[in-house]
mmCIF file of C-alpha atoms in Angstrom:
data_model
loop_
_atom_site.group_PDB
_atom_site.id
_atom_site.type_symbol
_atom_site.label_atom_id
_atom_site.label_comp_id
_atom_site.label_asym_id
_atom_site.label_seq_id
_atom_site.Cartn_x
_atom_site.Cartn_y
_atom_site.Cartn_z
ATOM 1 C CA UNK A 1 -16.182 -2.961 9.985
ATOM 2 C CA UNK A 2 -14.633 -3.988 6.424
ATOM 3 C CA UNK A 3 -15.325 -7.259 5.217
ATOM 4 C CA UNK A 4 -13.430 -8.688 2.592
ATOM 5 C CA UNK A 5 -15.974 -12.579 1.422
ATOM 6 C CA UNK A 6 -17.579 -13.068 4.371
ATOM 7 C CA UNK A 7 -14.033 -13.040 6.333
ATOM 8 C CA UNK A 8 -12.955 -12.070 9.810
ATOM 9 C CA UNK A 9 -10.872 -8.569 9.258
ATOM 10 C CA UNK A 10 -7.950 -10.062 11.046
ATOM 11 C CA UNK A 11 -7.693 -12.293 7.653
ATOM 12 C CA UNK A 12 -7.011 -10.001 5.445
ATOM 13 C CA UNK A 13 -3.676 -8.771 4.786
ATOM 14 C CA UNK A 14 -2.917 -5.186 3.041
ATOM 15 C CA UNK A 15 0.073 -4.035 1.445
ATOM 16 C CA UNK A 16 1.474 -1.203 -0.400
ATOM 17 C CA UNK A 17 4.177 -1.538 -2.565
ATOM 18 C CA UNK A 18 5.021 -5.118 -1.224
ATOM 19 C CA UNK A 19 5.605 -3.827 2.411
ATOM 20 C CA UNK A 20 2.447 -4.531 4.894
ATOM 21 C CA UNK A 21 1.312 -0.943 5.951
ATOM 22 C CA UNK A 22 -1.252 -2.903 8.535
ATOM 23 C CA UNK A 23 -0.521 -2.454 12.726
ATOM 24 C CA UNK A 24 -0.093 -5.810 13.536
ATOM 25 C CA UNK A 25 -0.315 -4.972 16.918
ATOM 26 C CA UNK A 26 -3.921 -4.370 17.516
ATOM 27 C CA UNK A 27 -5.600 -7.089 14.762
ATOM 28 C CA UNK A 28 -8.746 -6.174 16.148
ATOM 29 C CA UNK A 29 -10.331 -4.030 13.014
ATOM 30 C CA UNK A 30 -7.491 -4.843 10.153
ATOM 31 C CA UNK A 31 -8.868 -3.153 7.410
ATOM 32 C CA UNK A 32 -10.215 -0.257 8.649
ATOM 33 C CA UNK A 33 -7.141 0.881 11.131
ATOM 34 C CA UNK A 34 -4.220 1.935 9.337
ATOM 35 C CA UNK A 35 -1.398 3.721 10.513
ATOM 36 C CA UNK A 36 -0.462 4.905 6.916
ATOM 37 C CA UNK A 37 -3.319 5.301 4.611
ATOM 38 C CA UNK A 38 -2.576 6.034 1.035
ATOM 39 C CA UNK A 39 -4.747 9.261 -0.450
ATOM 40 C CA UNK A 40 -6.618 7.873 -3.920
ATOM 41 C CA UNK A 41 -3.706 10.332 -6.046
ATOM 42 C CA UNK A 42 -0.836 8.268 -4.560
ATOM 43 C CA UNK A 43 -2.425 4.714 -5.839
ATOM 44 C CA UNK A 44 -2.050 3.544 -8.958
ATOM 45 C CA UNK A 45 -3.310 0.262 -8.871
ATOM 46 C CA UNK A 46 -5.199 -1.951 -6.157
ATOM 47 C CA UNK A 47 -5.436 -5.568 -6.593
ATOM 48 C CA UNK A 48 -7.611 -7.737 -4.294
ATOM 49 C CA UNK A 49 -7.425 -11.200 -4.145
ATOM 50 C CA UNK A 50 -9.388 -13.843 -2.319
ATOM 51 C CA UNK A 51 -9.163 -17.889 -1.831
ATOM 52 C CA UNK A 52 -5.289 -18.791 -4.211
ATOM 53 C CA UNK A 53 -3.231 -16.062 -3.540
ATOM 54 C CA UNK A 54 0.289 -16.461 -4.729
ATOM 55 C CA UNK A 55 3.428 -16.897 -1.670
ATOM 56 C CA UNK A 56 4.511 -13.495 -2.794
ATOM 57 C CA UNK A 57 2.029 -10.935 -1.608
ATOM 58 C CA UNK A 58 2.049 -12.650 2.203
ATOM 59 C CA UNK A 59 -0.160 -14.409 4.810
ATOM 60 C CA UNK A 60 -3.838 -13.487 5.075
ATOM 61 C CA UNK A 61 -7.078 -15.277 3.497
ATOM 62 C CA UNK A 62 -7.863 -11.805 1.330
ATOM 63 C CA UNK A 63 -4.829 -9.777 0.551
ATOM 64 C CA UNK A 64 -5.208 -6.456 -0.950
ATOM 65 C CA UNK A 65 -2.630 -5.038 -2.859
ATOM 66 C CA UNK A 66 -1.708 -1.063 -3.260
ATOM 67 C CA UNK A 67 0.757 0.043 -5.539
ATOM 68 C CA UNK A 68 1.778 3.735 -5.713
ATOM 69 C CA UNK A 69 3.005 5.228 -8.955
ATOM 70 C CA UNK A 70 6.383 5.527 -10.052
ATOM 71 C CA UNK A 71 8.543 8.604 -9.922
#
């Protein structure tokens, strides 16, 4: 399983542009069960962030933040 610091994967909370692309159904294995799971040509940018995360990017103790490019 994915570990993001030590953390239990139902901490961490991924998103891709701003919407979370997680199944919050079964929390069991967060990071590494995705329903939609970007291919490395649609990202352009992947933050994560641990500990202070701003209100904006959501709930979670690690978020990870996708962001496709534009057009």
């Amino acid at each position: 399983a994915t570990v993001i610091n030590g953390m239990r994967t139902s901490a961490a909370n991924v998103t891709l542009d701003g919407v979370n692309i997680q199944d919050n159904f079964i929390r069991n294995n967060a990071l590494d069960f995705m329903p939609i799971r970007p291919t490395i040509e649609q990202i352009s940018e992947m933050t994560i962030a641990v500990g202070n995360a701003a209100s904006s990017v959501g709930g979670g103790a690690a978020q990870v933040t996708l962001s496709t490019r534009s057009g």
